[in-house]
Amino acid sequence: AAKRKRDAAAPRPKKRAKEAPGPEEYSIPPPVSQGKWKNKERVLIFSSRGINFRTRHLMQDLRTLMPHSKADTKMDRKDQLFVINEVCEMKNCNKCIFFEAKKKQDLYMWLSNTPQGPSAKFLVQNVHTLAELKMTGNCLRGSRPLLSFDPTFDKEPHYALLKELFIQIFSTPQYHPKSQPFVDHVITFTITDERIWFRNYQIIEEDASLVEIGPRFVLNLIKIFQGSFGGPTLYENPHYQSPNTHRRLLRLSVAAKFSEKQQVKEVQMIKKKGSKVLMKEDPTEVVFETPAEEKPVEIQLVKPEAKPIVKDKKKPRKIQRKKQKKLFRTE
């Protein structure tokens, strides 16, 4: 207690006034990522029940690449798609990437601007995830990507709409709290064979070359709707072929090959049977044939005599030798 009284009585040291920075001293500017976050785009990434492991890994890879994404539990198959608009509203998200699985083998992707629209439905093909490919590329988690688009996106109106949808969904908003102020990878959207090919590359600083990071997949456009997960159809892809039709055509092609082989075998059998032409008999063919003399038929009326039994004279000697050998062994 006496020590506390002495400490209280002692005069406190005065605070030093802040000195102005000299000519050689500079104040450190705040980091770029601490700016004001104005574009508050949030993307909800989730799926329906029944997806396989590859789709689950692809969904996790997209969440890793996009710091402005949110996750949610799987949606039941019985629920209607317009329920997703309410889920996005509860999660405070204005964009959505929804993976819909059917028959445990077909995967569909919905890209939507909730709740007004538009929305687009794609068939996802050739999916390869980050863990599966083992690519050599790497990028900083939460960094901003460059979006590269094929020149075809500016020529067709439906591709221009998809380009704007891709920009709003996949580009990281500036000054996002979870993002980094660096640009070290590029996401490319290329149109080939009436499909959109998604690739992700790392930008190497030394020579500005590209090394693939992953994931990779192909989007086959089905329809573009005016509303979010429904509404009037703005565009329908005439080149799209459903997976059921594709599998049916494959089965029909296999059946056609089998039936063709059977028809070829039948034609060969008919040709073999038809090629046998009956030749007329040649009268000169039997000129040099001499018939053999016919032997008279003999009927045996008397029983044949029995053959005499010849005894082996050496048999008693053999028996005696065997007995001598046994006696010799026992002795």
Coordinates of C-alpha atoms in Angstrom, one line a residue:
A1 CA 0.0 0.0 0.0
A2 CA 2.9 2.4 0.8
K3 CA 4.4 1.6 -2.6
R4 CA 1.1 2.5 -4.3
K5 CA 1.0 5.8 -2.5
R6 CA 4.6 6.6 -3.6
D7 CA 3.8 5.8 -7.2
A8 CA 0.7 8.0 -7.1
A9 CA 2.7 10.9 -5.6
A10 CA 5.4 10.6 -8.2
P11 CA 5.0 13.1 -11.2
R12 CA 4.1 11.4 -14.4
P13 CA 6.3 12.0 -17.5
K14 CA 4.9 14.3 -20.1
K15 CA 3.9 12.9 -23.5
R16 CA 6.2 13.8 -26.4
A17 CA 4.7 15.9 -29.2
K18 CA 4.6 14.1 -32.6
E19 CA 7.5 15.3 -34.7
A20 CA 6.9 16.1 -38.3
P21 CA 8.7 13.8 -40.8
G22 CA 12.0 15.0 -42.0
P23 CA 13.1 15.3 -45.5
E24 CA 14.4 11.7 -45.5
E25 CA 11.4 10.2 -43.7
Y26 CA 8.2 9.1 -45.5
S27 CA 4.8 8.0 -44.1
I28 CA 3.7 4.5 -45.2
P29 CA 0.6 4.6 -47.4
P30 CA -2.3 2.4 -46.5
P31 CA -2.7 -0.9 -48.5
V32 CA -4.7 -0.7 -51.7
S33 CA -7.2 -3.4 -50.5
Q34 CA -8.4 -1.1 -47.7
G35 CA -10.3 1.1 -50.1
K36 CA -14.1 1.5 -50.0
W37 CA -16.0 -1.5 -51.2
K38 CA -18.7 -0.2 -53.4
N39 CA -19.5 -3.0 -55.9
K40 CA -21.0 -5.5 -53.4
E41 CA -21.5 -8.5 -55.7
R42 CA -22.0 -11.8 -53.8
V43 CA -22.3 -15.1 -55.6
L44 CA -24.1 -18.1 -54.1
I45 CA -22.6 -21.4 -55.2
F46 CA -24.4 -24.6 -54.2
S47 CA -26.0 -27.7 -55.7
S48 CA -28.9 -30.1 -55.6
R49 CA -28.8 -33.6 -54.0
G50 CA -27.4 -36.5 -56.0
I51 CA -24.1 -34.9 -57.3
N52 CA -21.0 -37.1 -57.5
F53 CA -17.6 -36.4 -56.0
R54 CA -16.2 -34.7 -59.1
T55 CA -19.0 -32.1 -59.0
R56 CA -18.5 -31.5 -55.3
H57 CA -14.7 -30.9 -55.9
L58 CA -15.5 -28.6 -58.8
M59 CA -17.9 -26.6 -56.7
Q60 CA -15.2 -26.3 -53.9
D61 CA -12.6 -25.1 -56.5
L62 CA -14.9 -22.3 -57.7
R63 CA -15.5 -21.2 -54.1
T64 CA -11.7 -21.1 -53.6
L65 CA -11.2 -19.0 -56.8
M66 CA -14.0 -16.6 -56.0
P67 CA -13.5 -14.8 -52.6
H68 CA -16.9 -13.1 -53.1
S69 CA -18.7 -16.4 -53.1
K70 CA -21.0 -18.0 -50.4
A71 CA -22.0 -21.6 -49.7
D72 CA -25.3 -23.2 -48.7
T73 CA -26.7 -26.6 -48.0
K74 CA -27.8 -28.9 -50.9
M75 CA -31.3 -28.3 -52.2
D76 CA -33.9 -31.1 -52.3
R77 CA -34.8 -32.4 -55.7
K78 CA -38.6 -32.0 -55.0
D79 CA -38.2 -28.2 -54.6
Q80 CA -38.9 -25.9 -57.5
L81 CA -36.1 -23.8 -59.0
F82 CA -37.7 -20.5 -58.2
V83 CA -37.1 -21.3 -54.5
I84 CA -33.4 -20.4 -55.2
N85 CA -34.3 -16.7 -55.5
E86 CA -35.5 -16.8 -51.9
V87 CA -32.4 -18.6 -50.8
C88 CA -30.2 -15.9 -52.5
E89 CA -32.3 -13.2 -50.8
M90 CA -31.7 -14.8 -47.4
K91 CA -28.0 -15.1 -48.0
N92 CA -27.8 -11.5 -49.3
C93 CA -26.5 -12.7 -52.7
N94 CA -27.4 -11.1 -56.1
K95 CA -25.8 -13.8 -58.3
C96 CA -26.0 -17.6 -58.3
I97 CA -24.2 -20.6 -59.6
F98 CA -26.4 -23.7 -59.2
F99 CA -25.3 -27.2 -60.1
E100 CA -28.2 -29.6 -60.9
A101 CA -27.6 -33.3 -61.1
K102 CA -29.9 -35.7 -63.0
K103 CA -29.7 -39.5 -63.2
K104 CA -26.5 -39.4 -61.2
Q105 CA -24.5 -38.9 -64.4
D106 CA -25.7 -35.7 -66.1
L107 CA -24.6 -32.3 -64.7
Y108 CA -26.3 -29.0 -65.5
M109 CA -25.1 -25.5 -64.4
W110 CA -27.4 -22.5 -63.9
L111 CA -26.0 -19.0 -64.0
S112 CA -28.5 -16.4 -62.8
N113 CA -28.8 -12.8 -61.9
T114 CA -31.3 -12.9 -59.0
P115 CA -34.1 -12.0 -58.7
Q116 CA -34.8 -10.1 -61.9
G117 CA -32.8 -12.2 -64.4
P118 CA -31.6 -13.2 -66.9
S119 CA -30.5 -16.7 -66.4
A120 CA -28.7 -19.3 -68.5
K121 CA -28.7 -23.1 -68.4
F122 CA -25.7 -25.2 -69.5
L123 CA -24.7 -28.8 -69.8
V124 CA -21.4 -29.3 -68.1
Q125 CA -19.0 -31.7 -69.8
N126 CA -15.3 -32.8 -69.5
V127 CA -15.0 -31.8 -65.8
H128 CA -11.4 -31.8 -64.4
T129 CA -10.8 -30.5 -60.9
L130 CA -7.7 -29.0 -59.2
A131 CA -6.9 -32.2 -57.3
E132 CA -7.3 -34.4 -60.3
L133 CA -5.1 -32.7 -62.9
K134 CA -2.1 -31.9 -60.7
M135 CA -1.3 -28.8 -62.7
T136 CA 2.0 -27.0 -62.2
G137 CA 0.4 -23.5 -62.0
N138 CA -0.4 -21.7 -58.8
C139 CA -1.9 -18.4 -57.8
L140 CA -2.5 -16.4 -54.6
R141 CA -5.7 -17.2 -52.8
G142 CA -8.2 -14.4 -53.2
S143 CA -6.3 -12.6 -55.9
R144 CA -8.2 -10.7 -58.7
P145 CA -8.4 -12.6 -62.1
L146 CA -8.2 -11.2 -65.6
L147 CA -11.1 -12.3 -67.7
S148 CA -10.3 -13.1 -71.3
F149 CA -13.1 -13.7 -73.9
D150 CA -13.1 -15.1 -77.4
P151 CA -13.8 -12.5 -80.1
T152 CA -17.0 -14.4 -81.0
F153 CA -18.6 -13.1 -77.8
D154 CA -18.9 -9.6 -79.4
K155 CA -20.4 -10.9 -82.7
E156 CA -23.5 -12.7 -81.5
P157 CA -26.2 -11.1 -79.3
H158 CA -26.7 -14.2 -77.0
Y159 CA -22.9 -14.5 -76.5
A160 CA -22.7 -10.8 -75.6
L161 CA -25.4 -11.4 -72.9
L162 CA -23.4 -14.4 -71.6
K163 CA -20.2 -12.3 -71.6
E164 CA -21.8 -9.7 -69.3
L165 CA -23.2 -12.5 -67.1
F166 CA -19.7 -14.1 -66.8
I167 CA -18.1 -10.7 -66.0
Q168 CA -20.5 -9.9 -63.2
I169 CA -20.2 -13.4 -61.7
F170 CA -16.5 -14.4 -62.0
S171 CA -14.8 -11.0 -61.6
T172 CA -13.8 -10.2 -58.1
P173 CA -15.2 -6.8 -56.8
Q174 CA -12.7 -4.1 -56.1
Y175 CA -11.7 -3.7 -52.5
H176 CA -13.5 -6.8 -51.4
P177 CA -12.5 -7.6 -47.8
K178 CA -11.4 -11.2 -48.6
S179 CA -9.6 -10.3 -51.9
Q180 CA -6.0 -9.5 -52.5
P181 CA -4.8 -6.4 -54.5
F182 CA -2.9 -8.6 -57.0
V183 CA -3.6 -9.9 -60.5
D184 CA -1.7 -13.1 -61.0
H185 CA -4.1 -15.4 -63.0
V186 CA -6.3 -15.2 -66.0
I187 CA -9.6 -17.0 -66.7
T188 CA -10.4 -17.6 -70.4
F189 CA -13.7 -18.3 -72.1
T190 CA -13.2 -19.7 -75.6
I191 CA -15.9 -20.7 -78.0
T192 CA -15.1 -23.9 -80.0
D193 CA -17.5 -26.4 -81.5
E194 CA -20.5 -24.4 -80.3
R195 CA -19.4 -24.8 -76.7
I196 CA -17.7 -22.5 -74.1
W197 CA -14.4 -23.8 -72.8
F198 CA -13.4 -22.6 -69.3
R199 CA -9.7 -22.5 -68.4
N200 CA -7.7 -20.9 -65.6
Y201 CA -4.0 -19.9 -66.1
Q202 CA -1.3 -18.5 -63.9
I203 CA 0.6 -15.4 -65.2
I204 CA 4.4 -15.8 -64.7
E205 CA 6.1 -12.5 -64.1
E206 CA 9.4 -13.3 -65.7
D207 CA 8.3 -13.8 -69.3
A208 CA 4.5 -13.3 -69.0
S209 CA 3.9 -16.9 -70.0
L210 CA 0.8 -18.9 -68.9
V211 CA 0.7 -22.1 -66.9
E212 CA -2.6 -23.8 -66.3
I213 CA -3.9 -24.0 -62.8
G214 CA -7.4 -25.6 -63.2
P215 CA -10.2 -26.4 -62.9
R216 CA -11.3 -27.0 -66.4
F217 CA -14.7 -27.8 -67.9
V218 CA -16.9 -27.2 -71.0
L219 CA -20.3 -25.5 -71.0
N220 CA -22.8 -26.5 -73.7
L221 CA -25.5 -23.8 -73.8
I222 CA -29.1 -25.0 -73.6
K223 CA -31.3 -22.0 -73.1
I224 CA -31.3 -18.4 -71.9
F225 CA -34.3 -17.2 -69.9
Q226 CA -35.5 -13.7 -69.3
G227 CA -36.2 -14.3 -65.6
S228 CA -34.2 -15.9 -62.8
F229 CA -34.5 -19.7 -63.1
G230 CA -37.5 -19.4 -65.5
G231 CA -39.6 -17.0 -67.6
P232 CA -39.8 -16.5 -71.3
T233 CA -37.0 -18.1 -73.4
L234 CA -34.7 -15.5 -75.0
Y235 CA -32.5 -18.0 -76.9
E236 CA -32.5 -21.8 -77.5
N237 CA -29.4 -23.5 -78.8
P238 CA -30.3 -25.4 -82.1
H239 CA -27.0 -27.4 -81.9
Y240 CA -27.8 -28.8 -78.4
Q241 CA -28.3 -32.5 -78.1
S242 CA -29.5 -33.9 -74.8
P243 CA -27.5 -36.7 -73.1
N244 CA -30.5 -39.1 -73.3
T245 CA -30.6 -38.6 -77.1
H246 CA -26.8 -39.0 -77.4
R247 CA -26.9 -42.2 -75.4
R248 CA -29.8 -43.5 -77.5
L249 CA -28.0 -42.8 -80.7
L250 CA -24.9 -44.6 -79.4
R251 CA -27.0 -47.7 -78.5
L252 CA -28.7 -47.6 -82.0
S253 CA -25.3 -47.4 -83.7
V254 CA -24.0 -50.4 -81.8
A255 CA -27.2 -52.3 -82.7
A256 CA -26.9 -51.3 -86.3
K257 CA -23.3 -52.6 -86.4
F258 CA -24.4 -55.9 -85.0
S259 CA -27.4 -56.3 -87.4
E260 CA -25.1 -55.4 -90.3
K261 CA -22.7 -58.2 -89.3
Q262 CA -25.6 -60.6 -89.2
Q263 CA -26.8 -59.6 -92.6
V264 CA -23.3 -60.0 -94.0
K265 CA -23.2 -63.6 -92.6
E266 CA -26.6 -64.4 -94.1
V267 CA -25.5 -63.1 -97.5
Q268 CA -22.3 -65.2 -97.4
M269 CA -24.3 -68.4 -96.5
I270 CA -26.7 -67.7 -99.4
K271 CA -23.7 -67.3 -101.7
K272 CA -22.2 -70.6 -100.5
K273 CA -25.4 -72.5 -101.1
G274 CA -26.0 -70.9 -104.5
S275 CA -22.5 -71.5 -105.7
K276 CA -22.9 -75.4 -105.7
V277 CA -23.9 -76.2 -109.3
L278 CA -24.8 -79.8 -110.1
M279 CA -22.7 -81.1 -113.0
K280 CA -24.1 -83.6 -115.5
E281 CA -22.8 -87.2 -115.3
D282 CA -19.9 -88.0 -117.7
P283 CA -20.6 -91.3 -119.5
T284 CA -16.8 -91.9 -120.1
E285 CA -16.1 -91.7 -116.4
V286 CA -16.8 -95.4 -115.7
V287 CA -14.9 -96.8 -118.7
F288 CA -11.8 -98.0 -116.8
E289 CA -13.8 -99.3 -113.7
T290 CA -13.6 -103.1 -113.6
P291 CA -16.0 -104.7 -111.2
A292 CA -14.6 -107.3 -108.7
E293 CA -15.6 -110.9 -108.8
E294 CA -18.4 -111.8 -106.5
K295 CA -17.5 -114.4 -103.9
P296 CA -20.1 -117.1 -103.1
V297 CA -21.7 -116.8 -99.7
E298 CA -20.5 -119.6 -97.3
I299 CA -22.7 -120.7 -94.4
Q300 CA -20.9 -122.6 -91.6
L301 CA -23.1 -125.4 -90.3
V302 CA -20.5 -127.2 -88.0
K303 CA -19.3 -125.7 -84.7
P304 CA -15.6 -124.9 -85.0
E305 CA -13.1 -126.9 -83.0
A306 CA -11.8 -125.5 -79.7
K307 CA -8.2 -124.4 -79.7
P308 CA -5.9 -126.6 -77.5
I309 CA -4.7 -124.9 -74.3
V310 CA -0.9 -124.7 -74.3
K311 CA 0.6 -124.7 -70.8
D312 CA 3.6 -122.6 -70.0
K313 CA 6.4 -125.0 -69.2
K314 CA 8.5 -122.3 -67.5
K315 CA 5.8 -121.3 -65.1
P316 CA 6.8 -123.7 -62.2
R317 CA 10.4 -122.6 -62.5
K318 CA 9.4 -119.0 -62.1
I319 CA 7.3 -119.7 -59.0
Q320 CA 10.2 -121.5 -57.5
R321 CA 12.6 -118.6 -58.2
K322 CA 10.2 -116.1 -56.5
K323 CA 10.1 -118.3 -53.4
Q324 CA 13.9 -118.5 -53.2
K325 CA 14.2 -114.7 -53.5
K326 CA 11.7 -114.2 -50.6
L327 CA 13.6 -116.6 -48.4
F328 CA 16.9 -114.9 -49.2
R329 CA 15.4 -111.5 -48.3
T330 CA 14.0 -112.8 -45.0
E331 CA 17.4 -114.4 -44.0

